Amino acid sequence: MKTMRITACLVLFLIAAGAHAVEPQLKSALERAQDNRGEIEQALKRAPKAQKSAMQFLVRYMPAHDLQTLKADYLLKNVDRAYMTWQTSPWKERVPEPVFLNNVLPYACINEKRDEWRAEFQERFYPLVKDAKSPAEAAALLNQNIFKLLNVKYSTQRKKADQSPSESIETGLASCTGLSVLLVDACRSVGIPARFVGTPLWSNRSGNHSWVEIWDNGWHFTGAAEPTGNELNKGWFVSRASTAERDNPIHAIYAVSYKHTPTAFPMVWAPNRKDVFAVNVTDRYTQLKEDLPDGFVRVMFVATKQSTQSNSPERVRSKLSIIDSSGKQVFNGLTNDECFDAKDHISVPLKLGDTYKIQVSGHDARKLTVAAEEQLVRFDN
């Protein structure tokens, strides 16, 4: 009898909200909420009329763990803030409702701890973008500034990959995953549609990577904490992304979707989790393949020294000079240190088969014959 009364109340609620029958997905979500069902029902019931469809969207596609733990007040505040920033943003007309629902409204990116980040981020970051004329411009400004304001930097010494915003801010350290979560949330807090993107393994098997996509009349990408001025669609990983393999689940590129899809996002830090969904976006990246002169390939260089805090080497910024066989200097710059992603090494286009003189400060000069694309040349102390 108790179950019948609950179901009857739900039917009356949905009818009052404009539905003519119990939607199967909402009914299923409420059943999966188990002992937390009352909180989810309160969130659906108390949502203002203009925000009911947004709340229903959240509940409809909510992971089971969230259905069983999140409170009504948390969801109501999240929806209210998200809806307010969307409605009042200068680029509101450029953000269709389906894009808002899937890429501004969600309270999380992946499987990170659920934080109450939206209000604080909106208050802190809106002044940075209040004069921006587009989501792309605003996102670039956020990427240039928020990590300094939050005092968070890239480090392999972070506690874990899938950190929430509060966990990254507490330690000041984050992986590319944690940095991407921060930038996505910062964008969403001011009404910019953003989503988490990544690959489980580059096609050259050099590791996984995560970054961010921004909606501005289409999707654009940027590396979190790796701004390229005011521009998007640039980054150190473009060359590797261009060789991704769409039909290989290990080497494809995926963008997270809160709305369910047939594909689970491959979280290498939580390989058994299948409750974060994704779309395969590989094709857009394979069109970016760099057009190098015939016979040229990119060669990567890294300089390291032994860390004073651990037994492992750490990357350092060292002067790098490359001279070709005629004596001409073809590159003069610096290697990347630990402020850069672990797989982000300075790379230089060199001619396959040619021999070069490589000079790195603190090391003897070395002859290098270019043997392969993305050949890695190390200078270790």
GROMACS .gro file of C-alpha atoms in nm:
model
  381
    1MET     CA    1   0.000   0.000   0.000
    2LYS     CA    2   0.287   0.237   0.083
    3THR     CA    3   0.441   0.183  -0.262
    4MET     CA    4   0.103   0.248  -0.429
    5ARG     CA    5   0.062   0.578  -0.237
    6ILE     CA    6   0.413   0.696  -0.338
    7THR     CA    7   0.350   0.610  -0.703
    8ALA     CA    8   0.013   0.786  -0.696
    9CYS     CA    9   0.173   1.099  -0.551
   10LEU     CA   10   0.438   1.091  -0.818
   11VAL     CA   11   0.175   1.064  -1.092
   12LEU     CA   12  -0.012   1.364  -0.950
   13PHE     CA   13   0.313   1.561  -0.926
   14LEU     CA   14   0.413   1.494  -1.286
   15ILE     CA   15   0.064   1.576  -1.412
   16ALA     CA   16   0.079   1.905  -1.224
   17ALA     CA   17   0.417   1.968  -1.386
   18GLY     CA   18   0.272   1.919  -1.731
   19ALA     CA   19   0.334   1.548  -1.786
   20HIS     CA   20   0.051   1.317  -1.885
   21ALA     CA   21   0.209   0.999  -1.749
   22VAL     CA   22   0.498   0.886  -1.535
   23GLU     CA   23   0.804   0.915  -1.752
   24PRO     CA   24   0.987   0.580  -1.741
   25GLN     CA   25   1.331   0.737  -1.695
   26LEU     CA   26   1.219   0.951  -1.401
   27LYS     CA   27   1.038   0.659  -1.244
   28SER     CA   28   1.351   0.446  -1.281
   29ALA     CA   29   1.567   0.721  -1.129
   30LEU     CA   30   1.341   0.749  -0.826
   31GLU     CA   31   1.352   0.375  -0.774
   32ARG     CA   32   1.732   0.376  -0.793
   33ALA     CA   33   1.746   0.655  -0.533
   34GLN     CA   34   1.645   0.397  -0.270
   35ASP     CA   35   1.648   0.551   0.079
   36ASN     CA   36   1.728   0.895  -0.065
   37ARG     CA   37   1.413   0.896  -0.278
   38GLY     CA   38   1.247   1.160  -0.063
   39GLU     CA   39   1.527   1.410  -0.129
   40ILE     CA   40   1.505   1.359  -0.506
   41GLU     CA   41   1.126   1.391  -0.500
   42GLN     CA   42   1.159   1.714  -0.302
   43ALA     CA   43   1.403   1.852  -0.558
   44LEU     CA   44   1.158   1.774  -0.839
   45LYS     CA   45   0.863   1.915  -0.648
   46ARG     CA   46   1.025   2.236  -0.522
   47ALA     CA   47   1.194   2.340  -0.846
   48PRO     CA   48   1.034   2.662  -0.982
   49LYS     CA   49   0.814   2.612  -1.285
   50ALA     CA   50   1.069   2.765  -1.524
   51GLN     CA   51   1.337   2.530  -1.391
   52LYS     CA   52   1.139   2.205  -1.367
   53SER     CA   53   1.257   2.073  -1.702
   54ALA     CA   54   1.619   2.136  -1.596
   55MET     CA   55   1.571   1.952  -1.267
   56GLN     CA   56   1.402   1.664  -1.446
   57PHE     CA   57   1.697   1.647  -1.687
   58LEU     CA   58   1.941   1.623  -1.396
   59VAL     CA   59   1.743   1.349  -1.222
   60ARG     CA   60   1.672   1.157  -1.542
   61TYR     CA   61   2.042   1.100  -1.617
   62MET     CA   62   2.185   1.113  -1.263
   63PRO     CA   63   2.433   0.839  -1.164
   64ALA     CA   64   2.299   0.596  -0.906
   65HIS     CA   65   2.547   0.705  -0.639
   66ASP     CA   66   2.429   1.065  -0.669
   67LEU     CA   67   2.064   0.962  -0.664
   68GLN     CA   68   2.132   0.788  -0.335
   69THR     CA   69   2.333   1.066  -0.168
   70LEU     CA   70   2.264   1.416  -0.302
   71LYS     CA   71   2.023   1.634  -0.106
   72ALA     CA   72   1.736   1.839  -0.244
   73ASP     CA   73   1.889   2.171  -0.133
   74TYR     CA   74   2.216   2.095  -0.316
   75LEU     CA   75   2.031   2.020  -0.640
   76LEU     CA   76   1.794   2.316  -0.611
   77LYS     CA   77   2.079   2.564  -0.554
   78ASN     CA   78   2.274   2.416  -0.842
   79VAL     CA   79   1.984   2.440  -1.086
   80ASP     CA   80   1.891   2.791  -0.974
   81ARG     CA   81   2.245   2.926  -1.016
   82ALA     CA   82   2.298   2.751  -1.349
   83TYR     CA   83   1.967   2.875  -1.486
   84MET     CA   84   2.035   3.230  -1.366
   85THR     CA   85   2.380   3.250  -1.529
   86TRP     CA   86   2.244   3.109  -1.856
   87GLN     CA   87   1.953   3.353  -1.868
   88THR     CA   88   2.166   3.659  -1.786
   89SER     CA   89   2.486   3.582  -1.979
   90PRO     CA   90   2.566   3.812  -2.276
   91TRP     CA   91   2.587   3.505  -2.503
   92LYS     CA   92   2.260   3.345  -2.393
   93GLU     CA   93   2.119   3.348  -2.746
   94ARG     CA   94   2.424   3.154  -2.866
   95VAL     CA   95   2.362   2.869  -2.621
   96PRO     CA   96   2.071   2.640  -2.724
   97GLU     CA   97   1.879   2.480  -2.440
   98PRO     CA   98   2.008   2.126  -2.512
   99VAL     CA   99   2.366   2.257  -2.490
  100PHE     CA  100   2.284   2.436  -2.164
  101LEU     CA  101   2.128   2.125  -2.013
  102ASN     CA  102   2.418   1.896  -2.098
  103ASN     CA  103   2.712   2.135  -2.054
  104VAL     CA  104   2.626   2.416  -1.811
  105LEU     CA  105   2.368   2.261  -1.577
  106PRO     CA  106   2.558   1.949  -1.456
  107TYR     CA  107   2.717   1.976  -1.111
  108ALA     CA  108   3.009   1.743  -1.195
  109CYS     CA  109   3.237   1.649  -1.485
  110ILE     CA  110   3.337   1.289  -1.419
  111ASN     CA  111   3.347   1.084  -1.096
  112GLU     CA  112   3.504   1.353  -0.876
  113LYS     CA  113   3.374   1.429  -0.525
  114ARG     CA  114   3.061   1.642  -0.544
  115ASP     CA  115   3.142   1.997  -0.430
  116GLU     CA  116   2.931   2.311  -0.394
  117TRP     CA  117   3.150   2.513  -0.632
  118ARG     CA  118   2.903   2.701  -0.848
  119ALA     CA  119   2.814   3.004  -0.631
  120GLU     CA  120   3.170   3.071  -0.516
  121PHE     CA  121   3.313   3.036  -0.865
  122GLN     CA  122   3.045   3.258  -1.013
  123GLU     CA  123   3.121   3.533  -0.764
  124ARG     CA  124   3.498   3.505  -0.808
  125PHE     CA  125   3.518   3.461  -1.184
  126TYR     CA  126   3.234   3.666  -1.331
  127PRO     CA  127   3.436   3.991  -1.292
  128LEU     CA  128   3.701   3.836  -1.518
  129VAL     CA  129   3.458   3.785  -1.806
  130LYS     CA  130   3.192   4.054  -1.759
  131ASP     CA  131   3.313   4.243  -2.066
  132ALA     CA  132   3.372   3.938  -2.286
  133LYS     CA  133   3.165   3.930  -2.603
  134SER     CA  134   3.159   3.555  -2.661
  135PRO     CA  135   3.191   3.224  -2.473
  136ALA     CA  136   3.525   3.160  -2.648
  137GLU     CA  137   3.671   3.493  -2.539
  138ALA     CA  138   3.545   3.441  -2.184
  139ALA     CA  139   3.684   3.087  -2.164
  140ALA     CA  140   4.028   3.205  -2.280
  141LEU     CA  141   4.026   3.474  -2.011
  142LEU     CA  142   3.934   3.220  -1.744
  143ASN     CA  143   4.211   2.985  -1.854
  144GLN     CA  144   4.463   3.270  -1.833
  145ASN     CA  145   4.363   3.374  -1.481
  146ILE     CA  146   4.182   3.125  -1.258
  147PHE     CA  147   4.476   2.897  -1.181
  148LYS     CA  148   4.680   3.190  -1.051
  149LEU     CA  149   4.385   3.311  -0.845
  150LEU     CA  150   4.327   2.962  -0.703
  151ASN     CA  151   4.700   2.897  -0.662
  152VAL     CA  152   4.671   2.558  -0.833
  153LYS     CA  153   4.936   2.421  -1.067
  154TYR     CA  154   5.005   2.103  -1.258
  155SER     CA  155   5.199   1.838  -1.069
  156THR     CA  156   5.237   1.462  -1.076
  157GLN     CA  157   5.263   1.487  -0.696
  158ARG     CA  158   4.888   1.554  -0.665
  159LYS     CA  159   4.700   1.318  -0.431
  160LYS     CA  160   4.491   1.156  -0.705
  161ALA     CA  161   4.389   1.212  -1.066
  162ASP     CA  162   4.014   1.267  -1.024
  163GLN     CA  163   4.024   1.553  -0.775
  164SER     CA  164   3.727   1.779  -0.719
  165PRO     CA  165   3.776   2.157  -0.722
  166SER     CA  166   3.806   2.175  -0.342
  167GLU     CA  167   4.062   1.893  -0.335
  168SER     CA  168   4.281   2.063  -0.596
  169ILE     CA  169   4.251   2.402  -0.424
  170GLU     CA  170   4.337   2.251  -0.084
  171THR     CA  171   4.669   2.108  -0.202
  172GLY     CA  172   4.747   2.354  -0.482
  173LEU     CA  173   4.836   2.061  -0.708
  174ALA     CA  174   4.642   1.879  -0.979
  175SER     CA  175   4.689   1.651  -1.278
  176CYS     CA  176   4.559   1.738  -1.623
  177THR     CA  177   4.237   1.569  -1.507
  178GLY     CA  178   4.196   1.786  -1.198
  179LEU     CA  179   4.292   2.101  -1.387
  180SER     CA  180   4.033   2.021  -1.655
  181VAL     CA  181   3.763   1.972  -1.391
  182LEU     CA  182   3.849   2.315  -1.248
  183LEU     CA  183   3.831   2.491  -1.584
  184VAL     CA  184   3.506   2.320  -1.687
  185ASP     CA  185   3.344   2.420  -1.357
  186ALA     CA  186   3.474   2.776  -1.380
  187CYS     CA  187   3.328   2.807  -1.729
  188ARG     CA  188   2.993   2.662  -1.626
  189SER     CA  189   2.977   2.895  -1.326
  190VAL     CA  190   2.954   3.196  -1.559
  191GLY     CA  191   2.725   3.035  -1.817
  192ILE     CA  192   2.986   2.905  -2.064
  193PRO     CA  193   2.904   2.555  -2.192
  194ALA     CA  194   3.208   2.336  -2.127
  195ARG     CA  195   3.285   1.966  -2.116
  196PHE     CA  196   3.565   1.732  -2.010
  197VAL     CA  197   3.758   1.563  -2.294
  198GLY     CA  198   4.030   1.301  -2.303
  199THR     CA  199   4.193   0.995  -2.449
  200PRO     CA  200   4.281   0.680  -2.254
  201LEU     CA  201   4.607   0.639  -2.445
  202TRP     CA  202   4.776   0.841  -2.720
  203SER     CA  203   4.832   0.640  -3.037
  204ASN     CA  204   5.209   0.657  -2.976
  205ARG     CA  205   5.139   0.493  -2.636
  206SER     CA  206   5.293   0.786  -2.443
  207GLY     CA  207   5.009   0.803  -2.190
  208ASN     CA  208   4.661   0.942  -2.139
  209HIS     CA  209   4.554   1.306  -2.137
  210SER     CA  210   4.257   1.528  -2.047
  211TRP     CA  211   4.156   1.873  -2.166
  212VAL     CA  212   3.849   2.095  -2.213
  213GLU     CA  213   3.605   2.183  -2.490
  214ILE     CA  214   3.409   2.509  -2.504
  215TRP     CA  215   3.086   2.572  -2.695
  216ASP     CA  216   3.073   2.884  -2.912
  217ASN     CA  217   2.858   2.805  -3.216
  218GLY     CA  218   3.037   2.471  -3.218
  219TRP     CA  219   3.296   2.299  -3.002
  220HIS     CA  220   3.648   2.436  -2.952
  221PHE     CA  221   3.930   2.300  -2.735
  222THR     CA  222   4.195   2.424  -2.496
  223GLY     CA  223   4.438   2.274  -2.249
  224ALA     CA  224   4.350   2.352  -1.886
  225ALA     CA  225   4.615   2.582  -1.731
  226GLU     CA  226   4.778   2.587  -2.076
  227PRO     CA  227   4.635   2.905  -2.230
  228THR     CA  228   4.735   3.006  -2.581
  229GLY     CA  229   4.665   3.377  -2.548
  230ASN     CA  230   4.312   3.468  -2.646
  231GLU     CA  231   4.283   3.180  -2.892
  232LEU     CA  232   4.133   2.834  -2.865
  233ASN     CA  233   4.201   2.524  -3.079
  234LYS     CA  234   4.572   2.534  -3.002
  235GLY     CA  235   4.790   2.332  -2.767
  236TRP     CA  236   5.096   2.114  -2.732
  237PHE     CA  237   4.887   1.799  -2.775
  238VAL     CA  238   4.742   1.887  -3.119
  239SER     CA  239   4.994   1.674  -3.305
  240ARG     CA  240   4.921   1.368  -3.092
  241ALA     CA  241   4.546   1.425  -3.102
  242SER     CA  242   4.561   1.438  -3.482
  243THR     CA  243   4.680   1.075  -3.488
  244ALA     CA  244   4.399   0.941  -3.267
  245GLU     CA  245   4.210   0.636  -3.392
  246ARG     CA  246   3.833   0.675  -3.395
  247ASP     CA  247   3.749   0.304  -3.405
  248ASN     CA  248   4.007   0.196  -3.147
  249PRO     CA  249   3.856   0.241  -2.797
  250ILE     CA  250   4.201   0.281  -2.645
  251HIS     CA  251   4.328   0.548  -2.886
  252ALA     CA  252   4.005   0.741  -2.956
  253ILE     CA  253   3.913   1.082  -2.811
  254TYR     CA  254   3.596   1.120  -2.604
  255ALA     CA  255   3.395   1.412  -2.467
  256VAL     CA  256   3.185   1.360  -2.154
  257SER     CA  257   2.807   1.376  -2.188
  258TYR     CA  258   2.584   1.402  -1.881
  259LYS     CA  259   2.298   1.276  -2.095
  260HIS     CA  260   2.328   0.904  -2.144
  261THR     CA  261   2.486   0.773  -2.464
  262PRO     CA  262   2.578   0.418  -2.573
  263THR     CA  263   2.943   0.487  -2.480
  264ALA     CA  264   3.104   0.504  -2.135
  265PHE     CA  265   3.381   0.759  -2.087
  266PRO     CA  266   3.704   0.559  -2.036
  267MET     CA  267   3.833   0.678  -1.699
  268VAL     CA  268   4.177   0.521  -1.671
  269TRP     CA  269   4.189   0.618  -1.301
  270ALA     CA  270   3.861   0.427  -1.241
  271PRO     CA  271   3.844   0.165  -1.519
  272ASN     CA  272   3.552  -0.025  -1.369
  273ARG     CA  273   3.321   0.279  -1.353
  274LYS     CA  274   3.070   0.285  -1.639
  275ASP     CA  275   2.834   0.558  -1.515
  276VAL     CA  276   3.000   0.853  -1.693
  277PHE     CA  277   2.894   0.873  -2.056
  278ALA     CA  278   3.066   1.011  -2.365
  279VAL     CA  279   3.059   1.091  -2.733
  280ASN     CA  280   3.344   1.000  -2.967
  281VAL     CA  281   3.489   1.324  -3.104
  282THR     CA  282   3.802   1.181  -3.267
  283ASP     CA  283   3.721   1.293  -3.621
  284ARG     CA  284   3.740   1.661  -3.531
  285TYR     CA  285   4.095   1.617  -3.401
  286THR     CA  286   4.231   1.398  -3.679
  287GLN     CA  287   4.159   1.687  -3.916
  288LEU     CA  288   4.422   1.895  -3.731
  289LYS     CA  289   4.727   1.701  -3.847
  290GLU     CA  290   5.020   1.941  -3.879
  291ASP     CA  291   5.138   2.015  -4.230
  292LEU     CA  292   5.517   1.989  -4.192
  293PRO     CA  293   5.756   2.022  -4.486
  294ASP     CA  294   5.823   1.695  -4.668
  295GLY     CA  295   6.058   1.469  -4.472
  296PHE     CA  296   6.026   1.662  -4.145
  297VAL     CA  297   5.906   1.514  -3.815
  298ARG     CA  298   5.877   1.652  -3.463
  299VAL     CA  299   6.149   1.552  -3.215
  300MET     CA  300   6.093   1.601  -2.841
  301PHE     CA  301   6.357   1.713  -2.589
  302VAL     CA  302   6.359   1.689  -2.210
  303ALA     CA  303   6.618   1.782  -1.947
  304THR     CA  304   6.599   1.646  -1.593
  305LYS     CA  305   6.779   1.654  -1.261
  306GLN     CA  306   6.743   1.439  -0.952
  307SER     CA  307   6.472   1.570  -0.723
  308THR     CA  308   6.577   1.674  -0.372
  309GLN     CA  309   6.237   1.564  -0.240
  310SER     CA  310   6.206   1.223  -0.405
  311ASN     CA  311   6.412   0.954  -0.568
  312SER     CA  312   6.276   1.029  -0.913
  313PRO     CA  313   6.407   1.280  -1.169
  314GLU     CA  314   6.219   1.603  -1.231
  315ARG     CA  315   6.209   1.810  -1.549
  316VAL     CA  316   6.392   2.143  -1.553
  317ARG     CA  317   6.398   2.447  -1.782
  318SER     CA  318   6.730   2.441  -1.966
  319LYS     CA  319   6.858   2.631  -2.267
  320LEU     CA  320   6.827   2.420  -2.581
  321SER     CA  321   7.009   2.498  -2.905
  322ILE     CA  322   6.990   2.289  -3.222
  323ILE     CA  323   7.236   2.338  -3.510
  324ASP     CA  324   7.211   2.165  -3.847
  325SER     CA  325   7.497   2.016  -4.052
  326SER     CA  326   7.564   2.348  -4.228
  327GLY     CA  327   7.618   2.525  -3.895
  328LYS     CA  328   7.284   2.708  -3.897
  329GLN     CA  329   7.096   2.733  -3.567
  330VAL     CA  330   6.746   2.599  -3.634
  331PHE     CA  331   6.613   2.626  -3.279
  332ASN     CA  332   6.693   2.826  -2.967
  333GLY     CA  333   6.467   2.800  -2.665
  334LEU     CA  334   6.399   2.627  -2.331
  335THR     CA  335   6.297   2.276  -2.232
  336ASN     CA  336   5.977   2.233  -2.029
  337ASP     CA  337   5.983   2.190  -1.651
  338GLU     CA  338   5.731   2.041  -1.408
  339CYS     CA  339   5.489   2.330  -1.465
  340PHE     CA  340   5.396   2.155  -1.790
  341ASP     CA  341   5.194   1.839  -1.836
  342ALA     CA  342   5.408   1.529  -1.781
  343LYS     CA  343   5.386   1.438  -2.149
  344ASP     CA  344   5.433   1.794  -2.276
  345HIS     CA  345   5.796   1.817  -2.392
  346ILE     CA  346   5.936   2.090  -2.613
  347SER     CA  347   5.920   1.959  -2.970
  348VAL     CA  348   6.107   2.083  -3.277
  349PRO     CA  349   6.049   2.000  -3.648
  350LEU     CA  350   6.364   1.834  -3.780
  351LYS     CA  351   6.440   1.648  -4.102
  352LEU     CA  352   6.419   1.271  -4.085
  353GLY     CA  353   6.763   1.114  -4.135
  354ASP     CA  354   6.960   1.437  -4.089
  355THR     CA  355   7.219   1.483  -3.814
  356TYR     CA  356   7.210   1.782  -3.577
  357LYS     CA  357   7.427   1.918  -3.296
  358ILE     CA  358   7.223   1.944  -2.975
  359GLN     CA  359   7.338   2.177  -2.696
  360VAL     CA  360   7.164   2.181  -2.359
  361SER     CA  361   7.295   2.396  -2.074
  362GLY     CA  362   7.482   2.190  -1.817
  363HIS     CA  363   7.550   1.906  -2.063
  364ASP     CA  364   7.809   1.824  -2.324
  365ALA     CA  365   7.703   1.884  -2.685
  366ARG     CA  366   7.558   1.578  -2.853
  367LYS     CA  367   7.511   1.460  -3.211
  368LEU     CA  368   7.159   1.347  -3.299
  369THR     CA  369   7.044   1.167  -3.612
  370VAL     CA  370   6.666   1.197  -3.648
  371ALA     CA  371   6.525   0.845  -3.663
  372ALA     CA  372   6.150   0.866  -3.602
  373GLU     CA  373   5.850   1.092  -3.545
  374GLU     CA  374   5.817   1.211  -3.181
  375GLN     CA  375   6.160   1.070  -3.099
  376LEU     CA  376   6.234   1.160  -2.736
  377VAL     CA  377   6.584   1.291  -2.659
  378ARG     CA  378   6.674   1.305  -2.290
  379PHE     CA  379   6.941   1.499  -2.104
  380ASP     CA  380   6.953   1.360  -1.750
  381ASN     CA  381   7.169   1.474  -1.458
   0.00000   0.00000   0.00000
